[in-house]
CSV table of C-alpha atoms and ligand atoms in Angstrom, one decimal:
chain,number,residue,atom,x,y,z
A,1,MET,CA,-40.9,13.6,15.0
A,2,GLY,CA,-42.8,15.9,12.8
A,3,GLN,CA,-40.2,18.6,13.3
A,4,GLU,CA,-38.5,20.0,10.2
A,5,ASN,CA,-34.8,19.5,9.9
A,6,GLN,CA,-32.9,22.8,10.5
A,7,ARG,CA,-29.8,21.5,8.8
A,8,PRO,CA,-28.7,18.4,6.9
A,9,PRO,CA,-28.2,15.5,9.3
A,10,LYS,CA,-24.5,14.9,10.1
A,11,ARG,CA,-23.3,11.4,10.6
A,12,SER,CA,-19.6,10.8,11.4
A,13,TRP,CA,-17.5,7.8,10.2
A,14,ALA,CA,-17.7,6.0,13.6
A,15,GLU,CA,-16.4,2.4,13.4
A,16,PRO,CA,-18.9,-0.4,12.7
A,17,TRP,CA,-17.4,-2.5,15.5
A,18,LYS,CA,-16.6,-2.4,19.2
A,19,VAL,CA,-13.5,-3.5,21.0
A,20,LYS,CA,-13.4,-7.0,22.6
A,21,VAL,CA,-9.7,-7.6,23.3
A,22,VAL,CA,-7.1,-5.0,24.0
A,23,GLU,CA,-3.3,-5.1,23.5
A,24,PRO,CA,-1.4,-2.9,26.0
A,25,ILE,CA,1.2,-0.4,24.5
A,26,ARG,CA,3.8,1.5,26.5
A,27,MET,CA,4.8,5.1,26.4
A,28,THR,CA,8.6,5.7,26.5
A,29,SER,CA,10.7,8.6,27.8
A,30,LEU,CA,12.6,10.9,25.5
A,31,ALA,CA,16.0,9.5,26.8
A,32,GLU,CA,14.8,5.9,25.9
A,33,ARG,CA,13.7,7.0,22.5
A,34,GLN,CA,17.0,8.8,21.8
A,35,ARG,CA,18.9,5.6,22.8
A,36,ALA,CA,16.6,3.5,20.6
A,37,LEU,CA,17.1,5.8,17.6
A,38,ILE,CA,20.9,5.6,17.8
A,39,ALA,CA,20.7,1.8,18.1
A,40,ALA,CA,18.5,1.7,15.1
A,41,GLY,CA,20.7,3.9,12.9
A,42,TYR,CA,17.9,6.4,12.6
A,43,ASN,CA,16.0,3.9,10.5
A,44,THR,CA,12.4,3.4,11.9
A,45,PHE,CA,12.4,-0.1,10.3
A,46,LEU,CA,15.2,-1.1,12.7
A,47,LEU,CA,13.4,0.0,15.9
A,48,ARG,CA,12.0,-2.7,18.2
A,49,SER,CA,8.3,-2.5,18.3
A,50,GLU,CA,8.3,-2.5,22.1
A,51,HIS,CA,10.0,0.9,21.9
A,52,VAL,CA,7.1,2.2,19.8
A,53,TYR,CA,4.0,3.9,21.2
A,54,ILE,CA,1.8,4.4,18.1
A,55,ASP,CA,2.9,2.3,15.2
A,56,LEU,CA,2.1,3.9,11.9
A,57,LEU,CA,5.1,2.3,10.1
A,58,THR,CA,2.7,0.3,7.8
A,59,ASP,CA,-0.8,-0.9,7.2
A,60,SER,CA,0.7,-4.2,6.1
A,61,GLY,CA,-0.3,-7.2,8.2
A,62,THR,CA,-1.1,-4.9,11.1
A,63,SER,CA,-4.9,-5.1,10.9
A,64,ALA,CA,-7.1,-6.3,13.8
A,65,MET,CA,-9.0,-9.4,12.8
A,66,SER,CA,-12.7,-9.7,13.7
A,67,ASP,CA,-14.2,-12.4,15.9
A,68,TRP,CA,-15.5,-14.1,12.7
A,69,GLN,CA,-12.0,-14.2,11.3
A,70,TRP,CA,-10.6,-15.6,14.6
A,71,ALA,CA,-13.4,-18.2,14.6
A,72,GLY,CA,-12.3,-19.1,11.1
A,73,MET,CA,-8.7,-19.6,12.3
A,74,MET,CA,-10.1,-22.5,14.4
A,75,MET,CA,-11.5,-24.0,11.2
A,76,GLY,CA,-8.1,-24.3,9.6
A,77,ASP,CA,-7.8,-27.5,7.6
A,78,GLU,CA,-4.0,-28.1,7.6
A,79,ALA,CA,-4.1,-30.9,5.1
A,80,TYR,CA,-1.0,-30.6,2.8
A,81,ALA,CA,-3.1,-30.8,-0.3
A,82,GLY,CA,-6.7,-29.7,-1.0
A,83,SER,CA,-7.4,-27.8,2.2
A,84,ARG,CA,-11.1,-26.7,2.3
A,85,ASN,CA,-9.8,-23.2,3.3
A,86,PHE,CA,-8.1,-22.9,-0.1
A,87,TYR,CA,-11.5,-23.5,-1.8
A,88,ASN,CA,-13.1,-20.9,0.4
A,89,LEU,CA,-10.5,-18.4,-0.5
A,90,GLU,CA,-10.8,-19.3,-4.2
A,91,ALA,CA,-14.6,-18.8,-4.0
A,92,ALA,CA,-14.1,-15.4,-2.3
A,93,VAL,CA,-11.7,-14.2,-4.9
A,94,ARG,CA,-14.0,-15.3,-7.7
A,95,GLU,CA,-17.0,-13.7,-6.1
A,96,TYR,CA,-15.6,-10.4,-5.0
A,97,TYR,CA,-12.7,-9.8,-7.5
A,98,GLY,CA,-14.1,-11.8,-10.4
A,99,TYR,CA,-10.9,-13.6,-11.6
A,100,ARG,CA,-11.2,-17.2,-12.8
A,101,HIS,CA,-8.0,-18.7,-11.4
A,102,LEU,CA,-6.3,-18.4,-8.0
A,103,VAL,CA,-2.7,-19.2,-7.0
A,104,PRO,CA,-2.1,-18.5,-3.3
A,105,THR,CA,1.3,-17.0,-2.2
A,106,HIS,CA,2.8,-16.2,1.2
A,107,GLN,CA,2.3,-12.5,0.5
A,108,GLY,CA,2.2,-10.0,-2.3
A,109,ARG,CA,5.8,-10.2,-3.4
A,110,GLY,CA,5.5,-13.9,-3.8
A,111,ALA,CA,2.8,-13.3,-6.5
A,112,GLU,CA,4.9,-10.5,-8.1
A,113,HIS,CA,7.9,-13.0,-8.3
A,114,LEU,CA,5.8,-15.7,-10.0
A,115,LEU,CA,4.2,-13.3,-12.4
A,116,SER,CA,7.4,-11.5,-13.4
A,117,ARG,CA,9.2,-14.8,-14.0
A,118,ILE,CA,6.4,-16.1,-16.2
A,119,LEU,CA,5.7,-13.0,-18.3
A,120,ILE,CA,9.0,-11.1,-18.6
A,121,LYS,CA,11.8,-11.7,-21.0
A,122,PRO,CA,15.2,-9.9,-20.6
A,123,GLY,CA,15.0,-6.5,-22.5
A,124,ASP,CA,11.2,-6.1,-21.9
A,125,VAL,CA,9.6,-2.9,-20.7
A,126,VAL,CA,6.9,-2.8,-18.1
A,127,PRO,CA,4.9,0.5,-17.9
A,128,GLY,CA,3.2,1.3,-14.6
A,129,ASN,CA,1.4,4.1,-12.8
A,130,MET,CA,4.4,4.9,-10.6
A,131,TYR,CA,6.7,2.2,-9.3
A,132,PHE,CA,6.3,0.1,-6.1
A,133,THR,CA,9.5,-1.1,-4.4
A,134,THR,CA,9.0,-4.9,-4.5
A,135,THR,CA,7.1,-4.9,-7.8
A,136,ARG,CA,9.7,-3.0,-9.7
A,137,LEU,CA,12.6,-5.0,-8.2
A,138,HIS,CA,11.0,-8.3,-9.3
A,139,GLN,CA,10.5,-6.8,-12.8
A,140,GLU,CA,14.2,-5.7,-12.9
A,141,LEU,CA,15.5,-9.0,-11.5
A,142,CYS,CA,13.8,-10.7,-14.5
A,143,GLY,CA,15.5,-8.3,-16.9
A,144,ALA,CA,12.8,-5.7,-17.5
A,145,THR,CA,13.0,-1.9,-17.3
A,146,PHE,CA,10.2,-0.1,-15.5
A,147,GLU,CA,8.7,2.9,-17.2
A,148,ASP,CA,6.5,5.3,-15.2
A,149,VAL,CA,3.3,6.4,-17.0
A,150,VAL,CA,1.4,7.9,-14.1
A,151,VAL,CA,-0.3,11.3,-14.8
A,152,ALA,CA,2.0,14.3,-13.9
A,153,GLU,CA,-0.4,15.3,-11.0
A,154,GLY,CA,0.7,12.1,-9.3
A,155,HIS,CA,4.1,13.6,-8.7
A,156,ASP,CA,2.7,16.9,-7.4
A,157,PRO,CA,1.9,16.8,-3.7
A,158,ASP,CA,-0.2,19.9,-3.9
A,159,ASP,CA,-2.4,19.1,-6.9
A,160,GLU,CA,-5.9,18.4,-5.7
A,161,SER,CA,-7.1,16.2,-8.6
A,162,PRO,CA,-9.4,13.4,-7.5
A,163,PHE,CA,-7.6,10.6,-9.4
A,164,LYS,CA,-3.9,11.2,-9.2
A,165,GLY,CA,-3.2,7.5,-9.7
A,166,ASN,CA,-4.4,7.6,-13.3
A,167,VAL,CA,-2.3,6.4,-16.2
A,168,ASP,CA,-1.3,9.1,-18.6
A,169,LEU,CA,-2.7,7.5,-21.8
A,170,ASP,CA,-0.6,9.7,-24.1
A,171,LYS,CA,2.6,8.7,-22.3
A,172,LEU,CA,1.5,5.0,-22.5
A,173,ASP,CA,0.7,5.3,-26.2
A,174,THR,CA,4.0,7.0,-26.9
A,175,LEU,CA,5.9,4.3,-25.0
A,176,ILE,CA,4.1,1.5,-26.9
A,177,ALA,CA,4.9,3.2,-30.2
A,178,LYS,CA,8.6,3.7,-29.2
A,179,VAL,CA,9.4,0.2,-27.9
A,180,GLY,CA,6.8,-1.9,-29.6
A,181,ALA,CA,4.0,-3.9,-28.1
A,182,LYS,CA,6.0,-7.1,-28.3
A,183,LYS,CA,8.4,-5.8,-25.7
A,184,ILE,CA,5.6,-5.0,-23.3
A,185,PRO,CA,4.4,-8.2,-21.5
A,186,TYR,CA,1.9,-6.3,-19.5
A,187,ILE,CA,0.9,-3.0,-18.0
A,188,ALA,CA,1.3,-2.9,-14.2
A,189,LEU,CA,-1.7,-1.0,-12.9
A,190,ALA,CA,-1.7,-0.2,-9.2
A,191,ALA,CA,-4.9,0.9,-7.5
A,192,THR,CA,-4.5,2.8,-5.3
A,193,VAL,CA,-1.0,4.2,-5.9
A,194,ASN,CA,1.0,3.7,-2.7
A,195,MET,CA,4.0,5.8,-3.7
A,196,ALA,CA,1.9,8.7,-4.9
A,197,GLY,CA,0.2,8.9,-1.4
A,198,GLY,CA,-2.5,6.3,-1.7
A,199,GLN,CA,-4.1,8.1,-4.7
A,200,PRO,CA,-6.8,6.3,-6.7
A,201,VAL,CA,-7.4,5.4,-10.4
A,202,SER,CA,-10.8,6.2,-11.9
A,203,MET,CA,-13.1,3.7,-13.6
A,204,ALA,CA,-12.9,5.8,-16.8
A,205,ASN,CA,-9.1,5.5,-16.7
A,206,VAL,CA,-8.9,1.7,-16.2
A,207,LYS,CA,-11.5,1.3,-19.0
A,208,ALA,CA,-9.4,3.4,-21.3
A,209,VAL,CA,-6.1,1.6,-20.3
A,210,HIS,CA,-7.8,-1.7,-21.0
A,211,ALA,CA,-9.1,-0.5,-24.4
A,212,LEU,CA,-5.6,0.8,-25.4
A,213,ALA,CA,-3.9,-2.3,-24.2
A,214,LYS,CA,-6.3,-4.6,-26.1
A,215,ARG,CA,-5.7,-2.8,-29.3
A,216,HIS,CA,-2.0,-3.7,-29.0
A,217,GLY,CA,-2.6,-7.2,-27.5
A,218,ILE,CA,-1.0,-6.2,-24.2
A,219,ARG,CA,-2.3,-7.5,-20.8
A,220,VAL,CA,-3.3,-5.3,-17.9
A,221,ILE,CA,-2.2,-6.7,-14.5
A,222,LEU,CA,-3.7,-5.1,-11.5
A,223,ASP,CA,-1.8,-4.6,-8.2
A,224,ALA,CA,-5.0,-5.1,-6.2
A,225,THR,CA,-3.4,-4.6,-2.8
A,226,ARG,CA,-5.7,-1.6,-2.0
A,227,ALA,CA,-8.3,-2.0,-4.8
A,228,VAL,CA,-11.2,-1.9,-2.2
A,229,GLU,CA,-10.0,1.5,-1.0
A,230,ASN,CA,-9.7,2.5,-4.7
A,231,ALA,CA,-13.3,1.4,-5.2
A,232,TYR,CA,-14.5,3.6,-2.3
A,233,PHE,CA,-12.9,6.6,-3.9
A,234,ILE,CA,-14.7,5.9,-7.1
A,235,GLN,CA,-17.9,5.7,-5.2
A,236,GLN,CA,-17.2,9.0,-3.5
A,237,ARG,CA,-15.7,11.0,-6.5
A,238,GLU,CA,-16.6,9.6,-9.9
A,239,ALA,CA,-19.8,10.6,-11.7
A,240,GLY,CA,-22.3,7.7,-11.9
A,241,TYR,CA,-20.9,5.6,-9.0
A,242,ALA,CA,-22.4,7.4,-5.9
A,243,GLY,CA,-25.3,4.9,-5.8
A,244,LYS,CA,-23.3,1.7,-6.3
A,245,SER,CA,-21.8,-0.5,-3.6
A,246,VAL,CA,-18.0,-0.7,-3.1
A,247,ARG,CA,-18.4,-4.4,-3.8
A,248,ASP,CA,-19.9,-3.9,-7.2
A,249,ILE,CA,-17.4,-1.2,-8.1
A,250,LEU,CA,-14.5,-3.4,-7.2
A,251,LYS,CA,-15.8,-6.2,-9.4
A,252,GLU,CA,-16.3,-3.9,-12.3
A,253,PHE,CA,-12.8,-2.4,-11.9
A,254,CYS,CA,-11.2,-5.8,-11.9
A,255,SER,CA,-13.2,-6.8,-15.0
A,256,TYR,CA,-11.0,-4.4,-17.1
A,257,THR,CA,-7.8,-6.3,-16.1
A,258,ASP,CA,-6.5,-9.7,-17.0
A,259,GLY,CA,-5.2,-10.7,-13.5
A,260,CYS,CA,-3.8,-9.3,-10.3
A,261,THR,CA,-1.1,-9.6,-7.7
A,262,MET,CA,-2.4,-9.1,-4.2
A,263,SER,CA,-1.0,-8.5,-0.8
A,264,GLY,CA,-3.8,-9.7,1.5
A,265,LYS,CA,-2.0,-8.0,4.3
A,266,LYS,CA,-3.6,-4.7,3.3
A,267,ASP,CA,-7.3,-4.6,2.2
A,268,SER,CA,-8.0,-8.2,3.2
A,269,LEU,CA,-7.6,-7.6,6.9
A,270,VAL,CA,-5.1,-10.4,7.7
A,271,ASN,CA,-1.6,-10.5,9.2
A,272,ILE,CA,-0.1,-12.6,6.4
A,273,GLY,CA,-1.0,-13.9,2.9
A,274,GLY,CA,-1.4,-13.0,-0.7
A,275,TRP,CA,-2.4,-14.3,-4.1
A,276,LEU,CA,-2.0,-14.2,-7.8
A,277,ALA,CA,-5.2,-14.3,-9.8
A,278,LEU,CA,-5.4,-14.8,-13.5
A,279,ASN,CA,-8.0,-15.2,-16.3
A,280,GLU,CA,-5.7,-16.7,-18.9
A,281,ASP,CA,-5.5,-20.5,-18.7
A,282,GLU,CA,-2.0,-20.8,-20.0
A,283,VAL,CA,-0.5,-18.3,-17.7
A,284,PHE,CA,-2.3,-19.9,-14.8
A,285,GLU,CA,-1.0,-23.3,-15.7
A,286,GLU,CA,2.5,-21.9,-15.6
A,287,ALA,CA,2.0,-20.1,-12.3
A,288,ARG,CA,0.4,-23.2,-10.7
A,289,ASN,CA,3.5,-25.1,-11.7
A,290,LEU,CA,6.0,-22.5,-10.5
A,291,VAL,CA,4.3,-21.9,-7.2
A,292,VAL,CA,5.4,-25.4,-6.1
A,293,VAL,CA,9.0,-24.4,-6.6
A,294,PHE,CA,9.0,-21.1,-4.7
A,295,GLU,CA,6.1,-21.0,-2.3
A,296,GLY,CA,4.4,-24.3,-1.7
A,297,LEU,CA,1.8,-26.6,-3.2
A,298,HIS,CA,-0.8,-24.8,-5.3
A,299,THR,CA,-3.5,-25.2,-2.7
A,300,TYR,CA,-1.6,-23.4,0.1
A,301,GLY,CA,1.2,-21.4,-1.6
A,302,GLY,CA,3.1,-20.8,1.7
A,303,MET,CA,0.1,-20.1,3.9
A,304,ALA,CA,-1.4,-22.2,6.7
A,305,GLY,CA,-5.0,-23.3,6.1
A,306,ARG,CA,-6.1,-21.1,9.0
A,307,ASP,CA,-4.5,-18.1,7.3
A,308,MET,CA,-6.3,-18.8,4.1
A,309,GLU,CA,-9.6,-19.0,6.0
A,310,ALA,CA,-9.0,-15.7,7.8
A,311,MET,CA,-8.2,-14.1,4.4
A,312,ALA,CA,-11.3,-15.5,2.8
A,313,ARG,CA,-13.4,-14.0,5.6
A,314,GLY,CA,-11.4,-10.8,5.5
A,315,ILE,CA,-12.2,-10.3,1.9
A,316,VAL,CA,-16.0,-10.5,2.7
A,317,GLU,CA,-15.6,-7.9,5.5
A,318,SER,CA,-13.3,-5.6,3.5
A,319,VAL,CA,-15.9,-4.8,0.8
A,320,ALA,CA,-18.6,-3.8,3.2
A,321,ASP,CA,-19.5,-0.1,2.7
A,322,ASP,CA,-19.6,0.8,6.4
A,323,HIS,CA,-16.2,-0.8,7.0
A,324,ILE,CA,-14.4,1.0,4.2
A,325,ARG,CA,-16.1,4.3,5.0
A,326,ALA,CA,-14.8,4.2,8.6
A,327,ARG,CA,-11.4,3.0,7.5
A,328,ILE,CA,-10.8,5.9,5.2
A,329,GLY,CA,-12.8,8.2,7.4
A,330,GLN,CA,-10.2,7.7,10.1
A,331,VAL,CA,-7.3,8.5,7.7
A,332,GLU,CA,-9.1,11.7,6.6
A,333,TYR,CA,-9.7,12.6,10.3
A,334,LEU,CA,-6.0,12.6,10.9
A,335,GLY,CA,-5.1,14.4,7.6
A,336,GLN,CA,-7.7,17.1,8.2
A,337,GLN,CA,-6.2,18.0,11.6
A,338,LEU,CA,-2.8,18.4,10.0
A,339,ILE,CA,-4.2,20.5,7.1
A,340,ASP,CA,-6.0,22.7,9.6
A,341,ALA,CA,-2.7,23.3,11.5
A,342,GLY,CA,-0.9,24.3,8.3
A,343,VAL,CA,1.3,21.2,8.1
A,344,PRO,CA,2.2,20.3,4.5
A,345,ILE,CA,0.8,17.0,3.5
A,346,VAL,CA,0.0,15.3,0.2
A,347,ARG,CA,-3.5,16.2,-1.0
A,348,PRO,CA,-6.1,14.9,-1.5
A,349,ILE,CA,-5.6,12.7,1.6
A,350,GLY,CA,-4.9,9.1,0.5
A,351,GLY,CA,-6.7,5.9,1.4
A,352,HIS,CA,-4.4,4.2,3.8
A,353,ALA,CA,-2.1,6.9,5.0
A,354,VAL,CA,-1.4,10.6,5.5
A,355,TYR,CA,1.9,11.6,3.7
A,356,LEU,CA,3.9,14.4,5.2
A,357,ASN,CA,5.7,16.5,2.6
A,358,ALA,CA,9.3,16.4,4.0
A,359,ARG,CA,10.7,18.8,1.3
A,360,ALA,CA,8.3,21.5,2.5
A,361,PHE,CA,9.2,20.8,6.2
A,362,TYR,CA,12.9,21.1,5.5
A,363,PRO,CA,13.8,23.5,2.6
A,364,GLN,CA,17.3,23.8,4.3
A,365,LEU,CA,18.1,20.1,3.4
A,366,THR,CA,19.2,18.8,0.0
A,367,GLN,CA,17.7,15.5,-1.1
A,368,ASP,CA,21.1,13.8,-0.3
A,369,GLN,CA,20.6,14.8,3.3
A,370,PHE,CA,17.5,12.6,3.4
A,371,PRO,CA,14.8,15.0,4.5
A,372,ALA,CA,12.1,12.3,4.8
A,373,GLN,CA,14.3,9.9,6.7
A,374,THR,CA,15.2,12.8,9.0
A,375,LEU,CA,11.5,13.7,9.6
A,376,ALA,CA,10.6,10.1,10.4
A,377,ALA,CA,13.4,10.0,13.0
A,378,LEU,CA,12.5,13.3,14.6
A,379,LEU,CA,8.8,12.3,14.9
A,380,TYR,CA,9.7,9.1,16.6
A,381,GLU,CA,12.1,11.0,19.0
A,382,ASN,CA,9.3,13.5,19.8
A,383,SER,CA,6.5,11.1,20.7
A,384,GLY,CA,7.3,7.4,20.0
A,385,VAL,CA,5.1,7.6,16.8
A,386,ARG,CA,6.7,5.4,14.2
A,387,ALA,CA,6.3,6.4,10.5
A,388,MET,CA,8.2,5.4,7.3
A,389,GLU,CA,10.3,7.2,4.8
A,390,ARG,CA,9.0,7.3,1.2
A,391,GLY,CA,11.6,9.3,-0.6
A,392,ILE,CA,15.1,9.0,-2.0
A,393,VAL,CA,16.0,6.1,0.4
A,394,SER,CA,13.0,4.0,-0.8
A,395,ALA,CA,13.6,4.9,-4.4
A,396,GLY,CA,17.0,3.2,-4.4
A,397,ARG,CA,19.6,3.3,-7.2
A,398,ASP,CA,19.4,2.9,-10.9
A,399,PRO,CA,20.6,-0.6,-11.6
A,400,VAL,CA,22.5,0.5,-14.7
A,401,THR,CA,24.2,3.8,-13.7
A,402,GLY,CA,24.4,3.0,-9.9
A,403,LYS,CA,23.2,6.5,-9.2
A,404,HIS,CA,20.4,7.4,-6.7
A,405,HIS,CA,17.0,7.6,-8.2
A,406,TYR,CA,15.9,11.2,-7.3
A,407,PRO,CA,12.1,11.0,-6.8
A,408,LYS,CA,10.1,14.2,-7.0
A,409,LEU,CA,8.3,13.3,-3.8
A,410,GLU,CA,10.1,13.2,-0.5
A,411,LEU,CA,7.5,11.9,1.9
A,412,VAL,CA,6.9,10.4,5.3
A,413,ARG,CA,4.1,8.0,5.5
A,414,LEU,CA,1.8,7.9,8.6
A,415,THR,CA,0.1,4.6,7.7
A,416,ILE,CA,-3.0,3.7,9.6
A,417,PRO,CA,-3.5,0.0,10.5
A,418,ARG,CA,-7.1,-1.1,9.9
A,419,ARG,CA,-9.4,-1.4,13.0
A,420,VAL,CA,-6.5,-0.9,15.4
A,421,TYR,CA,-6.2,2.7,16.8
A,422,THR,CA,-8.7,5.1,18.2
A,423,GLN,CA,-9.5,8.7,17.4
A,424,ALA,CA,-7.5,9.7,20.5
A,425,HIS,CA,-4.4,8.0,19.0
A,426,MET,CA,-5.0,10.1,15.9
A,427,ASP,CA,-5.1,13.2,18.1
A,428,VAL,CA,-1.8,12.4,19.8
A,429,THR,CA,-0.2,11.7,16.4
A,430,ALA,CA,-1.4,15.1,15.0
A,431,GLU,CA,-0.2,16.9,18.1
A,432,SER,CA,3.3,15.4,17.8
A,433,VAL,CA,3.5,16.1,14.0
A,434,ILE,CA,2.6,19.7,14.7
A,435,GLU,CA,5.3,20.1,17.3
A,436,VAL,CA,7.9,18.6,15.0
A,437,PHE,CA,6.7,21.0,12.3
A,438,ASP,CA,7.0,24.0,14.6
A,439,ASN,CA,10.7,22.9,15.3
A,440,ARG,CA,11.5,22.4,11.6
A,441,ALA,CA,14.2,25.0,11.4
A,442,LYS,CA,16.5,23.0,13.7
A,443,ALA,CA,16.7,19.9,11.6
A,444,THR,CA,20.2,19.2,10.2
A,445,GLY,CA,19.7,16.0,8.1
A,446,LEU,CA,21.4,12.6,8.0
A,447,LYS,CA,24.1,10.8,6.2
A,448,MET,CA,24.0,7.1,5.2
A,449,THR,CA,26.6,4.9,6.9
A,450,TYR,CA,25.4,1.5,5.7
A,451,GLU,CA,23.6,0.7,2.4
A,452,PRO,CA,22.2,-2.8,1.6
A,453,LYS,CA,22.1,-3.9,-2.0
A,454,TYR,CA,18.3,-4.5,-2.3
A,455,LEU,CA,15.4,-2.5,-1.0
A,456,ARG,CA,17.8,-0.5,1.0
A,457,PHE,CA,15.2,1.4,3.0
A,458,PHE,CA,14.5,-1.6,5.1
A,459,GLN,CA,18.0,-2.0,6.6
A,460,ALA,CA,20.1,1.2,5.8
A,461,ARG,CA,21.7,3.0,8.7
A,462,PHE,CA,22.3,6.7,9.3
A,463,GLU,CA,24.0,9.2,11.5
A,464,VAL,CA,23.1,12.8,12.3
A,465,ILE,CA,25.1,15.4,10.3
B,501,PLP,C1,2.7,-4.2,0.2
B,501,PLP,C2,2.6,-4.0,-1.2
B,501,PLP,C3,3.1,-5.0,-2.1
B,501,PLP,C4,3.9,-6.2,-1.7
B,501,PLP,O1,3.1,-7.0,-0.8
B,501,PLP,P1,3.8,-7.8,0.4
B,501,PLP,O2,2.6,-8.5,0.9
B,501,PLP,O3,4.4,-6.8,1.3
B,501,PLP,O4,4.8,-8.7,-0.2
B,501,PLP,C5,2.9,-4.7,-3.5
B,501,PLP,N1,2.2,-3.6,-3.9
B,501,PLP,C6,1.8,-2.7,-3.1
B,501,PLP,C7,1.1,-1.5,-3.7
B,501,PLP,C8,1.9,-2.8,-1.7
B,501,PLP,O5,1.5,-1.9,-0.9
């Protein structure tokens, strides 16, 4: 006390929780992993989790719940109709996201399905800031064409712009002029943009998208799956928001949209669940009617009462500034180690994951030799760390021409589950990625031996070339 500070105080992102229960995980031998890879057709989705050491396949449904959430599980009201947990969830969505009406669904794609069915007519066009796999497929199954209107920086893994998820307003304007507002049922705005590397949308951009859409009478529907993470980036990067809470930023962001689809398995810190939220009464009426056909009654939508309670409580925890700072701090910690070692990753580091740039790993491979799929397989073989391909396999085929989509980005996603792994797990992951990078000249690529019709990345099989 009384001493003058020599330097500004440093405070790391250490987690605002301590561990109460542990789940053992097992290390495997190289021979075991090689056998497991062949059995899985070199697709990390087809590995058994018991063969995985550090599982960075996805942040979806893989969060650790808090003691308060687990206590909520015991408060499940499993009444078929009118469960009190539904009303708690509805209140949480209203309070933190600000939408008027809630339709619960079993997970995010359930909400996408209902929304697409209600709003899309065959021949429609849905603009969006980069596609997401399930979102685009539901739009296409209802007869729409997806049009990418993300800013060009979103497709450039080396561009350091702070808001690479933004909508390119000129592109959107041109598209509206070309196809006509009547053919555009809504603009699909994702925050953050998963396929661009977890990149955020600025408040200024959502405001401008909203204003442009209103001029033409077009809705803006938010994919709110990681909107809390997006709000944190606004707080950190956008002028005027440094002093505001993530909670307030989230609510302001949502206020520029007309509704949202939500996968609660991400931001909301639960293992299962989702919802569709809407401000328009008529669209809500229709959704509340359709949910009964595809998901379950409108007060549970495919979820158990206890799961709705865990999600209601997860929403409250998810918007706490110290939680989100530690969550994204851990992702940045891993990403920074890789940057320091010269490993090519998407920059800036995203909210939920570090994305390895597989094209830069393997310039010797063509995109038809699946560089990102190859990298994910080699990383698993090296250490038992499981990642996911986000490149040509995930992009699928054009439904009209039957040709591969050739995305600019060929990425491997190291996705960090929330509140699950320690800093030491991040260190081991970085060490393994660096070793695979050092051996990059030896990679020979893969060929696809089995291709499912829908969302092929989940079940496709490969062989080494
Ligand atoms: C996971 C995800 C979805 C789909 O949600 P599910 O709960 O997996 O059905 C939609 N959009 C984005 C951006 C996602 O990450």
